[in-house]
Amino acid sequence: MLYRNFEYVKERHNVNGSTSWRCCYYQSLKCKARLLSHGSRVVEDRQPDHTHDGNMSESLARMVVGEIKKAMVDTECSTWTGYDEFSV
């Protein structure tokens, strides 16, 4: 999740339907920033101060690469099926 130029990773789904998120640098930079969301809406910014600067372009690039990888996995089956028809 991107929120205010920072990237967050899903920590857990809560029983009340909300989702807890941590800064993606919580291990490498000891960043304690956290969010709570419900659906697609951020409802609480639990620890707003990060231990690092935000980098929107880097975060967006990482997300795009992830989406491309997922699309490749989703279409791999049909791609390989096409190659099987032309094997010699």
mmCIF file of N, CA and C in Angstrom:
data_model
loop_
_atom_site.group_PDB
_atom_site.id
_atom_site.type_symbol
_atom_site.label_atom_id
_atom_site.label_comp_id
_atom_site.label_asym_id
_atom_site.label_seq_id
_atom_site.Cartn_x
_atom_site.Cartn_y
_atom_site.Cartn_z
ATOM 1 N N MET A 1 0.846 -1.169 0.000
ATOM 2 C CA MET A 1 0.000 0.000 0.000
ATOM 3 C C MET A 1 0.895 1.237 0.000
ATOM 4 N N LEU A 2 0.554 2.212 -0.807
ATOM 5 C CA LEU A 2 1.243 3.493 -0.798
ATOM 6 C C LEU A 2 0.372 4.505 -0.070
ATOM 7 N N TYR A 3 0.974 5.223 0.857
ATOM 8 C CA TYR A 3 0.241 6.230 1.612
ATOM 9 C C TYR A 3 1.200 7.359 1.952
ATOM 10 N N ARG A 4 0.906 8.549 1.450
ATOM 11 C CA ARG A 4 1.726 9.738 1.707
ATOM 12 C C ARG A 4 3.208 9.512 1.389
ATOM 13 N N ASN A 5 3.477 8.982 0.210
ATOM 14 C CA ASN A 5 4.839 8.742 -0.311
ATOM 15 C C ASN A 5 5.606 7.645 0.410
ATOM 16 N N PHE A 6 4.940 6.830 1.196
ATOM 17 C CA PHE A 6 5.603 5.726 1.883
ATOM 18 C C PHE A 6 4.916 4.417 1.511
ATOM 19 N N GLU A 7 5.696 3.353 1.499
ATOM 20 C CA GLU A 7 5.191 2.035 1.130
ATOM 21 C C GLU A 7 5.005 1.186 2.388
ATOM 22 N N TYR A 8 3.863 0.523 2.470
ATOM 23 C CA TYR A 8 3.534 -0.321 3.619
ATOM 24 C C TYR A 8 3.275 -1.748 3.152
ATOM 25 N N VAL A 9 3.558 -2.698 4.025
ATOM 26 C CA VAL A 9 3.262 -4.106 3.750
ATOM 27 C C VAL A 9 2.212 -4.585 4.747
ATOM 28 N N LYS A 10 1.398 -5.523 4.292
ATOM 29 C CA LYS A 10 0.316 -6.038 5.123
ATOM 30 C C LYS A 10 0.896 -6.833 6.286
ATOM 31 N N GLU A 11 0.468 -6.490 7.486
ATOM 32 C CA GLU A 11 0.908 -7.212 8.681
ATOM 33 C C GLU A 11 -0.089 -8.312 9.034
ATOM 34 N N ARG A 12 -1.388 -7.948 9.076
ATOM 35 C CA ARG A 12 -2.405 -8.956 9.399
ATOM 36 C C ARG A 12 -3.811 -8.404 9.121
ATOM 37 N N HIS A 13 -4.744 -9.352 8.980
ATOM 38 C CA HIS A 13 -6.171 -9.024 8.901
ATOM 39 C C HIS A 13 -6.724 -9.167 10.310
ATOM 40 N N ASN A 14 -7.451 -8.178 10.767
ATOM 41 C CA ASN A 14 -8.018 -8.201 12.111
ATOM 42 C C ASN A 14 -9.442 -8.759 12.082
ATOM 43 N N VAL A 15 -9.904 -9.260 13.217
ATOM 44 C CA VAL A 15 -11.230 -9.888 13.286
ATOM 45 C C VAL A 15 -12.360 -8.911 12.980
ATOM 46 N N ASN A 16 -12.143 -7.622 13.190
ATOM 47 C CA ASN A 16 -13.188 -6.637 12.921
ATOM 48 C C ASN A 16 -13.246 -6.230 11.446
ATOM 49 N N GLY A 17 -12.414 -6.873 10.594
ATOM 50 C CA GLY A 17 -12.435 -6.577 9.163
ATOM 51 C C GLY A 17 -11.403 -5.562 8.719
ATOM 52 N N SER A 18 -10.699 -4.969 9.662
ATOM 53 C CA SER A 18 -9.663 -4.002 9.301
ATOM 54 C C SER A 18 -8.355 -4.728 8.987
ATOM 55 N N THR A 19 -7.402 -3.997 8.427
ATOM 56 C CA THR A 19 -6.097 -4.553 8.083
ATOM 57 C C THR A 19 -5.010 -3.692 8.702
ATOM 58 N N SER A 20 -4.033 -4.325 9.328
ATOM 59 C CA SER A 20 -2.887 -3.621 9.909
ATOM 60 C C SER A 20 -1.733 -3.656 8.915
ATOM 61 N N TRP A 21 -1.046 -2.529 8.780
ATOM 62 C CA TRP A 21 0.067 -2.387 7.843
ATOM 63 C C TRP A 21 1.293 -1.871 8.579
ATOM 64 N N ARG A 22 2.481 -2.276 8.127
ATOM 65 C CA ARG A 22 3.755 -1.782 8.654
ATOM 66 C C ARG A 22 4.541 -1.151 7.515
ATOM 67 N N CYS A 23 5.403 -0.215 7.855
ATOM 68 C CA CYS A 23 6.305 0.354 6.863
ATOM 69 C C CYS A 23 7.158 -0.774 6.285
ATOM 70 N N CYS A 24 7.415 -0.733 4.993
ATOM 71 C CA CYS A 24 8.188 -1.809 4.362
ATOM 72 C C CYS A 24 9.637 -1.832 4.845
ATOM 73 N N TYR A 25 10.065 -0.794 5.540
ATOM 74 C CA TYR A 25 11.427 -0.746 6.087
ATOM 75 C C TYR A 25 11.454 -1.017 7.594
ATOM 76 N N TYR A 26 10.446 -1.718 8.096
ATOM 77 C CA TYR A 26 10.394 -1.953 9.539
ATOM 78 C C TYR A 26 11.533 -2.834 10.029
ATOM 79 N N GLN A 27 12.064 -3.712 9.191
ATOM 80 C CA GLN A 27 13.192 -4.542 9.630
ATOM 81 C C GLN A 27 14.529 -3.886 9.310
ATOM 82 N N SER A 28 14.706 -3.476 8.059
ATOM 83 C CA SER A 28 16.023 -2.982 7.646
ATOM 84 C C SER A 28 16.385 -1.642 8.276
ATOM 85 N N LEU A 29 15.415 -0.746 8.455
ATOM 86 C CA LEU A 29 15.704 0.572 9.029
ATOM 87 C C LEU A 29 15.039 0.789 10.387
ATOM 88 N N LYS A 30 14.458 -0.267 10.943
ATOM 89 C CA LYS A 30 13.789 -0.198 12.257
ATOM 90 C C LYS A 30 12.689 0.868 12.290
ATOM 91 N N CYS A 31 11.999 1.036 11.167
ATOM 92 C CA CYS A 31 10.934 2.030 11.084
ATOM 93 C C CYS A 31 9.672 1.478 11.738
ATOM 94 N N LYS A 32 9.085 2.248 12.639
ATOM 95 C CA LYS A 32 7.923 1.784 13.399
ATOM 96 C C LYS A 32 6.599 2.336 12.874
ATOM 97 N N ALA A 33 6.623 2.995 11.730
ATOM 98 C CA ALA A 33 5.397 3.577 11.171
ATOM 99 C C ALA A 33 4.390 2.481 10.847
ATOM 100 N N ARG A 34 3.118 2.744 11.191
ATOM 101 C CA ARG A 34 2.056 1.754 10.994
ATOM 102 C C ARG A 34 0.770 2.453 10.567
ATOM 103 N N LEU A 35 -0.076 1.688 9.890
ATOM 104 C CA LEU A 35 -1.393 2.164 9.469
ATOM 105 C C LEU A 35 -2.445 1.125 9.811
ATOM 106 N N LEU A 36 -3.672 1.592 9.883
ATOM 107 C CA LEU A 36 -4.822 0.703 10.017
ATOM 108 C C LEU A 36 -5.801 1.109 8.921
ATOM 109 N N SER A 37 -6.244 0.145 8.121
ATOM 110 C CA SER A 37 -7.190 0.457 7.051
ATOM 111 C C SER A 37 -8.423 -0.425 7.181
ATOM 112 N N HIS A 38 -9.489 0.078 6.602
ATOM 113 C CA HIS A 38 -10.724 -0.702 6.519
ATOM 114 C C HIS A 38 -11.202 -0.553 5.086
ATOM 115 N N GLY A 39 -11.190 -1.651 4.347
ATOM 116 C CA GLY A 39 -11.454 -1.570 2.911
ATOM 117 C C GLY A 39 -10.284 -0.861 2.245
ATOM 118 N N SER A 40 -10.565 0.128 1.430
ATOM 119 C CA SER A 40 -9.492 0.867 0.764
ATOM 120 C C SER A 40 -9.199 2.193 1.466
ATOM 121 N N ARG A 41 -9.762 2.386 2.649
ATOM 122 C CA ARG A 41 -9.631 3.650 3.370
ATOM 123 C C ARG A 41 -8.718 3.524 4.580
ATOM 124 N N VAL A 42 -7.761 4.451 4.723
ATOM 125 C CA VAL A 42 -6.904 4.487 5.909
ATOM 126 C C VAL A 42 -7.711 5.136 7.025
ATOM 127 N N VAL A 43 -7.863 4.419 8.143
ATOM 128 C CA VAL A 43 -8.667 4.942 9.242
ATOM 129 C C VAL A 43 -7.810 5.421 10.410
ATOM 130 N N GLU A 44 -6.555 4.988 10.458
ATOM 131 C CA GLU A 44 -5.694 5.417 11.563
ATOM 132 C C GLU A 44 -4.231 5.358 11.139
ATOM 133 N N ASP A 45 -3.524 6.451 11.399
ATOM 134 C CA ASP A 45 -2.084 6.531 11.153
ATOM 135 C C ASP A 45 -1.432 6.399 12.522
ATOM 136 N N ARG A 46 -1.137 5.156 12.925
ATOM 137 C CA ARG A 46 -0.735 4.872 14.305
ATOM 138 C C ARG A 46 0.609 5.463 14.702
ATOM 139 N N GLN A 47 1.573 5.440 13.823
ATOM 140 C CA GLN A 47 2.910 5.967 14.114
ATOM 141 C C GLN A 47 3.322 6.754 12.879
ATOM 142 N N PRO A 48 2.973 8.035 12.826
ATOM 143 C CA PRO A 48 3.177 8.788 11.585
ATOM 144 C C PRO A 48 4.634 9.096 11.240
ATOM 145 N N ASP A 49 5.551 9.046 12.201
ATOM 146 C CA ASP A 49 6.939 9.418 11.932
ATOM 147 C C ASP A 49 7.748 8.228 11.442
ATOM 148 N N HIS A 50 8.380 8.400 10.285
ATOM 149 C CA HIS A 50 9.242 7.368 9.712
ATOM 150 C C HIS A 50 10.694 7.672 10.077
ATOM 151 N N THR A 51 11.542 6.657 10.010
ATOM 152 C CA THR A 51 12.973 6.835 10.287
ATOM 153 C C THR A 51 13.744 7.114 9.001
ATOM 154 N N HIS A 52 13.032 7.382 7.909
ATOM 155 C CA HIS A 52 13.645 7.574 6.595
ATOM 156 C C HIS A 52 12.745 8.467 5.760
ATOM 157 N N ASP A 53 13.248 8.919 4.620
ATOM 158 C CA ASP A 53 12.452 9.728 3.701
ATOM 159 C C ASP A 53 11.603 8.827 2.817
ATOM 160 N N GLY A 54 10.489 9.349 2.357
ATOM 161 C CA GLY A 54 9.647 8.616 1.421
ATOM 162 C C GLY A 54 10.157 8.791 -0.001
ATOM 163 N N ASN A 55 9.949 7.803 -0.835
ATOM 164 C CA ASN A 55 10.381 7.871 -2.225
ATOM 165 C C ASN A 55 9.274 7.289 -3.097
ATOM 166 N N MET A 56 8.393 8.160 -3.569
ATOM 167 C CA MET A 56 7.224 7.730 -4.327
ATOM 168 C C MET A 56 7.606 7.028 -5.623
ATOM 169 N N SER A 57 8.589 7.542 -6.351
ATOM 170 C CA SER A 57 8.931 6.929 -7.641
ATOM 171 C C SER A 57 9.489 5.520 -7.455
ATOM 172 N N GLU A 58 10.310 5.317 -6.429
ATOM 173 C CA GLU A 58 10.856 3.980 -6.162
ATOM 174 C C GLU A 58 9.741 3.016 -5.754
ATOM 175 N N SER A 59 8.828 3.487 -4.928
ATOM 176 C CA SER A 59 7.716 2.644 -4.486
ATOM 177 C C SER A 59 6.805 2.268 -5.649
ATOM 178 N N LEU A 60 6.499 3.238 -6.506
ATOM 179 C CA LEU A 60 5.656 2.954 -7.668
ATOM 180 C C LEU A 60 6.342 1.968 -8.611
ATOM 181 N N ALA A 61 7.641 2.136 -8.808
ATOM 182 C CA ALA A 61 8.380 1.218 -9.680
ATOM 183 C C ALA A 61 8.326 -0.201 -9.129
ATOM 184 N N ARG A 62 8.494 -0.354 -7.809
ATOM 185 C CA ARG A 62 8.428 -1.685 -7.194
ATOM 186 C C ARG A 62 7.045 -2.311 -7.373
ATOM 187 N N MET A 63 6.009 -1.485 -7.238
ATOM 188 C CA MET A 63 4.650 -2.000 -7.395
ATOM 189 C C MET A 63 4.389 -2.442 -8.837
ATOM 190 N N VAL A 64 4.870 -1.674 -9.809
ATOM 191 C CA VAL A 64 4.679 -2.027 -11.216
ATOM 192 C C VAL A 64 5.397 -3.334 -11.536
ATOM 193 N N VAL A 65 6.622 -3.495 -11.053
ATOM 194 C CA VAL A 65 7.370 -4.736 -11.276
ATOM 195 C C VAL A 65 6.605 -5.916 -10.684
ATOM 196 N N GLY A 66 6.044 -5.737 -9.495
ATOM 197 C CA GLY A 66 5.253 -6.797 -8.874
ATOM 198 C C GLY A 66 4.031 -7.164 -9.704
ATOM 199 N N GLU A 67 3.349 -6.149 -10.247
ATOM 200 C CA GLU A 67 2.177 -6.406 -11.081
ATOM 201 C C GLU A 67 2.565 -7.130 -12.368
ATOM 202 N N ILE A 68 3.706 -6.761 -12.953
ATOM 203 C CA ILE A 68 4.181 -7.432 -14.172
ATOM 204 C C ILE A 68 4.499 -8.891 -13.876
ATOM 205 N N LYS A 69 5.176 -9.142 -12.756
ATOM 206 C CA LYS A 69 5.500 -10.523 -12.384
ATOM 207 C C LYS A 69 4.234 -11.346 -12.187
ATOM 208 N N LYS A 70 3.238 -10.753 -11.531
ATOM 209 C CA LYS A 70 1.976 -11.468 -11.312
ATOM 210 C C LYS A 70 1.295 -11.763 -12.645
ATOM 211 N N ALA A 71 1.305 -10.800 -13.557
ATOM 212 C CA ALA A 71 0.697 -11.011 -14.870
ATOM 213 C C ALA A 71 1.421 -12.113 -15.634
ATOM 214 N N MET A 72 2.733 -12.177 -15.505
ATOM 215 C CA MET A 72 3.505 -13.229 -16.175
ATOM 216 C C MET A 72 3.132 -14.605 -15.632
ATOM 217 N N VAL A 73 2.966 -14.706 -14.327
ATOM 218 C CA VAL A 73 2.579 -15.983 -13.717
ATOM 219 C C VAL A 73 1.174 -16.370 -14.166
ATOM 220 N N ASP A 74 0.270 -15.388 -14.206
ATOM 221 C CA ASP A 74 -1.113 -15.661 -14.601
ATOM 222 C C ASP A 74 -1.226 -16.110 -16.057
ATOM 223 N N THR A 75 -0.353 -15.613 -16.934
ATOM 224 C CA THR A 75 -0.450 -15.944 -18.357
ATOM 225 C C THR A 75 0.522 -17.035 -18.779
ATOM 226 N N GLU A 76 1.374 -17.491 -17.887
ATOM 227 C CA GLU A 76 2.388 -18.486 -18.235
ATOM 228 C C GLU A 76 1.766 -19.758 -18.789
ATOM 229 N N CYS A 77 0.680 -20.189 -18.224
ATOM 230 C CA CYS A 77 0.028 -21.428 -18.656
ATOM 231 C C CYS A 77 -0.385 -21.338 -20.122
ATOM 232 N N SER A 78 -1.049 -20.263 -20.501
ATOM 233 C CA SER A 78 -1.508 -20.148 -21.883
ATOM 234 C C SER A 78 -0.332 -19.956 -22.835
ATOM 235 N N THR A 79 0.726 -19.277 -22.405
ATOM 236 C CA THR A 79 1.897 -19.067 -23.252
ATOM 237 C C THR A 79 2.577 -20.388 -23.552
ATOM 238 N N TRP A 80 2.817 -21.197 -22.531
ATOM 239 C CA TRP A 80 3.485 -22.476 -22.739
ATOM 240 C C TRP A 80 2.628 -23.424 -23.558
ATOM 241 N N THR A 81 1.326 -23.360 -23.414
ATOM 242 C CA THR A 81 0.440 -24.209 -24.202
ATOM 243 C C THR A 81 0.614 -23.905 -25.685
ATOM 244 N N GLY A 82 0.765 -22.621 -26.012
ATOM 245 C CA GLY A 82 0.974 -22.224 -27.405
ATOM 246 C C GLY A 82 2.265 -22.768 -27.970
ATOM 247 N N TYR A 83 3.317 -22.793 -27.183
ATOM 248 C CA TYR A 83 4.600 -23.306 -27.656
ATOM 249 C C TYR A 83 4.547 -24.813 -27.892
ATOM 250 N N ASP A 84 3.768 -25.523 -27.117
ATOM 251 C CA ASP A 84 3.675 -26.976 -27.271
ATOM 252 C C ASP A 84 3.130 -27.362 -28.646
ATOM 253 N N GLU A 85 2.277 -26.532 -29.202
ATOM 254 C CA GLU A 85 1.686 -26.830 -30.501
ATOM 255 C C GLU A 85 2.715 -26.775 -31.625
ATOM 256 N N PHE A 86 3.797 -25.991 -31.437
ATOM 257 C CA PHE A 86 4.778 -25.797 -32.493
ATOM 258 C C PHE A 86 6.060 -26.591 -32.285
ATOM 259 N N SER A 87 6.118 -27.454 -31.291
ATOM 260 C CA SER A 87 7.351 -28.205 -31.048
ATOM 261 C C SER A 87 7.600 -29.200 -32.175
ATOM 262 N N VAL A 88 8.867 -29.402 -32.488
ATOM 263 C CA VAL A 88 9.251 -30.256 -33.620
ATOM 264 C C VAL A 88 9.618 -31.637 -33.156
#
